[in-house]
PDB file of C-alpha atoms in Angstrom:
ATOM      1  CA  MET A   1       0.000   0.000   0.000  1.00 55.00           C
ATOM      2  CA  VAL A   2       1.279   3.394  -0.942  1.00 57.00           C
ATOM      3  CA  ASN A   3       1.388   6.277   1.539  1.00 57.00           C
ATOM      4  CA  PRO A   4      -0.527   9.186  -0.017  1.00 60.00           C
ATOM      5  CA  GLN A   5       1.666  11.774   1.724  1.00 58.00           C
ATOM      6  CA  GLY A   6       4.856  10.189   0.613  1.00 57.00           C
ATOM      7  CA  GLU A   7       7.593   8.245   2.295  1.00 58.00           C
ATOM      8  CA  GLY A   8       8.828   9.621   5.703  1.00 55.00           C
ATOM      9  CA  SER A   9       6.108  12.232   6.068  1.00 56.00           C
ATOM     10  CA  ASP A  10       4.457  10.520   9.017  1.00 55.00           C
ATOM     11  CA  PRO A  11       3.811  13.232  11.704  1.00 54.00           C
ATOM     12  CA  PHE A  12       4.392  10.625  14.449  1.00 57.00           C
ATOM     13  CA  ASP A  13       7.808   9.595  13.229  1.00 60.00           C
ATOM     14  CA  ALA A  14      10.289   9.273  16.122  1.00 63.00           C
ATOM     15  CA  SER A  15      13.021  11.101  14.221  1.00 66.00           C
ATOM     16  CA  ASN A  16      10.797  14.199  14.030  1.00 63.00           C
ATOM     17  CA  LYS A  17       9.789  14.268  17.698  1.00 64.00           C
ATOM     18  CA  ASP A  18      11.160  17.786  18.269  1.00 64.00           C
ATOM     19  CA  GLN A  19       9.301  19.220  15.281  1.00 66.00           C
ATOM     20  CA  PRO A  20       5.789  20.662  15.783  1.00 63.00           C
ATOM     21  CA  TYR A  21       2.787  19.009  14.232  1.00 64.00           C
ATOM     22  CA  PRO A  22       1.567  20.648  11.076  1.00 68.00           C
ATOM     23  CA  GLY A  23      -0.403  23.786  11.978  1.00 68.00           C
ATOM     24  CA  GLN A  24       0.886  24.000  15.588  1.00 67.00           C
ATOM     25  CA  GLN A  25       3.252  26.489  17.204  1.00 67.00           C
ATOM     26  CA  GLN A  26       6.477  25.261  18.795  1.00 64.00           C
ATOM     27  CA  TYR A  27       7.099  26.548  22.347  1.00 65.00           C
ATOM     28  CA  PRO A  28      10.552  26.579  23.947  1.00 65.00           C
ATOM     29  CA  ARG A  29      11.163  23.995  26.646  1.00 65.00           C
ATOM     30  CA  TYR A  30      10.972  25.111  30.270  1.00 63.00           C
ATOM     31  CA  GLN A  31      14.354  25.404  31.864  1.00 64.00           C
ATOM     32  CA  ASN A  32      14.670  25.730  35.612  1.00 62.00           C
ATOM     33  CA  PRO A  33      17.250  28.430  36.439  1.00 59.00           C
ATOM     34  CA  GLN A  34      18.549  26.346  39.334  1.00 53.00           C
ATOM     35  CA  TYR A  35      19.718  23.627  36.971  1.00 57.00           C
ATOM     36  CA  GLN A  36      21.317  25.964  34.440  1.00 58.00           C
ATOM     37  CA  ASN A  37      24.193  26.821  36.743  1.00 56.00           C
ATOM     38  CA  PRO A  38      25.482  23.948  38.913  1.00 53.00           C
ATOM     39  CA  GLU A  39      26.994  26.446  41.358  1.00 57.00           C
ATOM     40  CA  TYR A  40      23.645  28.114  41.987  1.00 52.00           C
ATOM     41  CA  GLN A  41      22.830  28.819  45.632  1.00 52.00           C
ATOM     42  CA  ASN A  42      19.587  30.076  47.062  1.00 53.00           C
ATOM     43  CA  PRO A  43      20.106  33.778  47.897  1.00 54.00           C
ATOM     44  CA  GLN A  44      17.915  33.556  51.035  1.00 55.00           C
ATOM     45  CA  TYR A  45      19.910  30.682  52.503  1.00 52.00           C
ATOM     46  CA  PRO A  46      23.438  30.974  51.150  1.00 52.00           C
ATOM     47  CA  ASN A  47      25.000  28.299  53.391  1.00 54.00           C
ATOM     48  CA  THR A  48      22.900  25.213  54.004  1.00 51.00           C
ATOM     49  CA  HIS A  49      25.615  23.592  56.132  1.00 58.00           C
ATOM     50  CA  TYR A  50      25.555  26.106  58.965  1.00 55.00           C
ATOM     51  CA  GLN A  51      27.517  24.997  61.991  1.00 55.00           C
ATOM     52  CA  ASN A  52      27.554  26.650  65.389  1.00 58.00           C
ATOM     53  CA  SER A  53      30.122  25.293  67.822  1.00 59.00           C
ATOM     54  CA  GLN A  54      28.048  26.426  70.791  1.00 65.00           C
ATOM     55  CA  TYR A  55      25.083  24.279  69.696  1.00 62.00           C
ATOM     56  CA  PRO A  56      26.374  21.181  67.935  1.00 61.00           C
ATOM     57  CA  ASN A  57      24.068  19.168  65.741  1.00 58.00           C
ATOM     58  CA  PRO A  58      22.341  16.338  67.613  1.00 61.00           C
ATOM     59  CA  GLN A  59      23.642  12.912  66.819  1.00 64.00           C
ATOM     60  CA  TYR A  60      20.827  10.661  65.735  1.00 65.00           C
ATOM     61  CA  GLY A  61      21.226   6.939  65.820  1.00 62.00           C
ATOM     62  CA  ASN A  62      19.492   3.840  66.945  1.00 62.00           C
ATOM     63  CA  ALA A  63      17.464   4.045  70.103  1.00 58.00           C
ATOM     64  CA  PRO A  64      18.873   2.162  73.059  1.00 59.00           C
ATOM     65  CA  TYR A  65      17.604  -1.377  73.447  1.00 57.00           C
ATOM     66  CA  ALA A  66      14.370  -1.289  75.436  1.00 57.00           C
ATOM     67  CA  GLY A  67      14.347  -4.941  76.418  1.00 57.00           C
ATOM     68  CA  GLY A  68      12.328  -7.142  74.140  1.00 60.00           C
ATOM     69  CA  GLY A  69      10.383  -5.010  71.709  1.00 66.00           C
ATOM     70  CA  TYR A  70       6.610  -4.907  71.884  1.00 77.00           C
ATOM     71  CA  GLN A  71       5.151  -6.467  74.981  1.00 80.00           C
ATOM     72  CA  THR A  72       1.526  -7.481  75.211  1.00 85.00           C
ATOM     73  CA  PRO A  73      -0.342  -6.135  78.231  1.00 87.00           C
ATOM     74  CA  ALA A  74      -1.185  -8.512  81.039  1.00 89.00           C
ATOM     75  CA  PRO A  75      -4.682  -9.999  80.780  1.00 95.00           C
ATOM     76  CA  THR A  76      -7.336  -8.658  83.117  1.00 96.00           C
ATOM     77  CA  ASN A  77      -8.415 -10.945  85.919  1.00 97.00           C
ATOM     78  CA  THR A  78     -11.935 -12.213  85.294  1.00 97.00           C
ATOM     79  CA  LEU A  79     -12.900 -12.323  88.975  1.00 97.00           C
ATOM     80  CA  ALA A  80     -12.055  -8.619  89.273  1.00 97.00           C
ATOM     81  CA  ILE A  81     -14.561  -7.784  86.538  1.00 97.00           C
ATOM     82  CA  VAL A  82     -17.147 -10.115  88.113  1.00 97.00           C
ATOM     83  CA  SER A  83     -16.577  -8.398  91.463  1.00 98.00           C
ATOM     84  CA  LEU A  84     -17.290  -4.960  90.015  1.00 97.00           C
ATOM     85  CA  VAL A  85     -20.374  -6.137  88.130  1.00 97.00           C
ATOM     86  CA  LEU A  86     -21.760  -7.856  91.243  1.00 97.00           C
ATOM     87  CA  ALA A  87     -21.090  -4.722  93.309  1.00 97.00           C
ATOM     88  CA  VAL A  88     -23.122  -2.612  90.892  1.00 96.00           C
ATOM     89  CA  LEU A  89     -25.895  -5.221  90.961  1.00 96.00           C
ATOM     90  CA  GLY A  90     -25.731  -5.101  94.772  1.00 95.00           C
ATOM     91  CA  LEU A  91     -26.507  -1.389  94.652  1.00 93.00           C
ATOM     92  CA  THR A  92     -29.436  -1.820  92.272  1.00 91.00           C
ATOM     93  CA  PHE A  93     -31.234  -5.160  91.993  1.00 91.00           C
ATOM     94  CA  LEU A  94     -29.919  -7.719  94.501  1.00 91.00           C
ATOM     95  CA  PRO A  95     -28.979  -5.720  97.587  1.00 90.00           C
ATOM     96  CA  LEU A  96     -27.347  -8.169  99.978  1.00 94.00           C
ATOM     97  CA  ILE A  97     -26.623 -11.310  97.980  1.00 96.00           C
ATOM     98  CA  ALA A  98     -24.754  -9.618  95.120  1.00 97.00           C
ATOM     99  CA  SER A  99     -22.833  -7.336  97.502  1.00 97.00           C
ATOM    100  CA  VAL A 100     -21.528 -10.227  99.591  1.00 97.00           C
ATOM    101  CA  CYS A 101     -20.562 -12.108  96.411  1.00 97.00           C
ATOM    102  CA  ALA A 102     -18.803  -8.954  95.135  1.00 98.00           C
ATOM    103  CA  VAL A 103     -16.727  -8.698  98.308  1.00 98.00           C
ATOM    104  CA  VAL A 104     -15.780 -12.393  98.160  1.00 98.00           C
ATOM    105  CA  CYS A 105     -14.858 -12.198  94.445  1.00 98.00           C
ATOM    106  CA  GLY A 106     -12.924  -8.985  95.077  1.00 98.00           C
ATOM    107  CA  HIS A 107     -10.745 -10.552  97.762  1.00 98.00           C
ATOM    108  CA  LEU A 108     -10.172 -13.701  95.681  1.00 98.00           C
ATOM    109  CA  SER A 109      -9.226 -11.674  92.628  1.00 97.00           C
ATOM    110  CA  ARG A 110      -6.796  -9.477  94.589  1.00 97.00           C
ATOM    111  CA  GLY A 111      -5.033 -12.624  95.777  1.00 97.00           C
ATOM    112  CA  GLN A 112      -4.864 -14.001  92.230  1.00 97.00           C
ATOM    113  CA  ILE A 113      -3.569 -10.682  90.876  1.00 96.00           C
ATOM    114  CA  LYS A 114      -0.754 -10.602  93.443  1.00 96.00           C
ATOM    115  CA  ARG A 115       0.154 -14.205  92.686  1.00 96.00           C
ATOM    116  CA  THR A 116      -0.043 -14.176  88.858  1.00 95.00           C
ATOM    117  CA  GLY A 117       0.673 -10.533  87.988  1.00 93.00           C
ATOM    118  CA  GLU A 118      -2.534 -10.116  85.972  1.00 96.00           C
ATOM    119  CA  GLY A 119      -4.221  -6.773  85.452  1.00 95.00           C
ATOM    120  CA  GLY A 120      -7.498  -5.643  86.969  1.00 96.00           C
ATOM    121  CA  SER A 121      -6.401  -4.520  90.404  1.00 96.00           C
ATOM    122  CA  GLY A 122      -8.494  -1.361  90.048  1.00 97.00           C
ATOM    123  CA  PHE A 123     -11.589  -3.370  89.140  1.00 97.00           C
ATOM    124  CA  ALA A 124     -11.100  -5.589  92.194  1.00 97.00           C
ATOM    125  CA  THR A 125     -10.590  -2.611  94.500  1.00 97.00           C
ATOM    126  CA  ALA A 126     -13.645  -0.831  93.106  1.00 97.00           C
ATOM    127  CA  GLY A 127     -15.715  -4.021  93.515  1.00 97.00           C
ATOM    128  CA  LEU A 128     -14.597  -4.309  97.148  1.00 98.00           C
ATOM    129  CA  ILE A 129     -15.352  -0.677  97.987  1.00 97.00           C
ATOM    130  CA  VAL A 130     -18.735  -0.612  96.289  1.00 97.00           C
ATOM    131  CA  GLY A 131     -19.590  -4.023  97.781  1.00 97.00           C
ATOM    132  CA  TYR A 132     -18.750  -2.910 101.332  1.00 97.00           C
ATOM    133  CA  VAL A 133     -20.634   0.370 100.875  1.00 96.00           C
ATOM    134  CA  SER A 134     -23.643  -1.535  99.556  1.00 96.00           C
ATOM    135  CA  ILE A 135     -23.595  -3.897 102.551  1.00 97.00           C
ATOM    136  CA  ALA A 136     -23.319  -0.931 104.935  1.00 97.00           C
ATOM    137  CA  LEU A 137     -26.249   0.827 103.235  1.00 96.00           C
ATOM    138  CA  PHE A 138     -28.303  -2.370 103.423  1.00 96.00           C
ATOM    139  CA  VAL A 139     -27.595  -2.736 107.161  1.00 96.00           C
ATOM    140  CA  ILE A 140     -28.466   0.941 107.787  1.00 97.00           C
ATOM    141  CA  VAL A 141     -31.727   0.751 105.823  1.00 96.00           C
ATOM    142  CA  VAL A 142     -32.818  -2.514 107.468  1.00 96.00           C
ATOM    143  CA  GLY A 143     -31.848  -1.146 110.907  1.00 97.00           C
ATOM    144  CA  ALA A 144     -33.856   2.040 110.262  1.00 97.00           C
ATOM    145  CA  ILE A 145     -36.889  -0.015 109.192  1.00 97.00           C
ATOM    146  CA  ILE A 146     -36.676  -2.139 112.363  1.00 96.00           C
ATOM    147  CA  ILE A 147     -36.333   0.952 114.583  1.00 95.00           C
ATOM    148  CA  PHE A 148     -39.320   2.657 112.941  1.00 95.00           C
ATOM    149  CA  ALA A 149     -41.363  -0.540 113.234  1.00 94.00           C
ATOM    150  CA  ILE A 150     -40.622  -0.845 116.958  1.00 93.00           C
ATOM    151  CA  ALA A 151     -41.337   2.830 117.495  1.00 91.00           C
ATOM    152  CA  ALA A 152     -44.625   2.546 115.648  1.00 89.00           C
ATOM    153  CA  ALA A 153     -45.657  -0.502 117.678  1.00 89.00           C
ATOM    154  CA  ASN A 154     -45.025   1.205 121.039  1.00 87.00           C
ATOM    155  CA  THR A 155     -47.002   4.345 120.338  1.00 80.00           C
ATOM    156  CA  SER A 156     -50.420   4.516 121.901  1.00 73.00           C
ATOM    157  CA  THR A 157     -53.500   5.733 120.131  1.00 69.00           C
ATOM    158  CA  TYR A 158     -55.119   7.249 123.268  1.00 68.00           C
TER     159      TYR A 158
END
């Protein structure tokens, strides 16, 4: 097949890559002034290697060995969580039974935490405190009810 424009007149020929397409204007290539002169320095910052003997550059390097890399946190003691949950239940739904169970679980969990090194000491302590407070409130309320009942029985209607 014969090329109607003639041999070598292909506008996409690699040898003519710097020539404009027919009907287009050729623009000069952008030249960054920094790369024209290899000795160019930025006029704002003439010396990029500024050294001050009074304040030497910090020496960066590897961090000192921390002893084993990433360590997983200790698991939380289950009885400590149970103690806190039972203490909250002792304040709301099951006044005496759940509070006594919370105190027992709290003491057991504190012993386990000391022995095994598990986490959850705060949960156990909170369960103990709330459990003891709940028991004290239960004793006060029941004592007040008994006192009012005795006082009401001894009053005369005359």
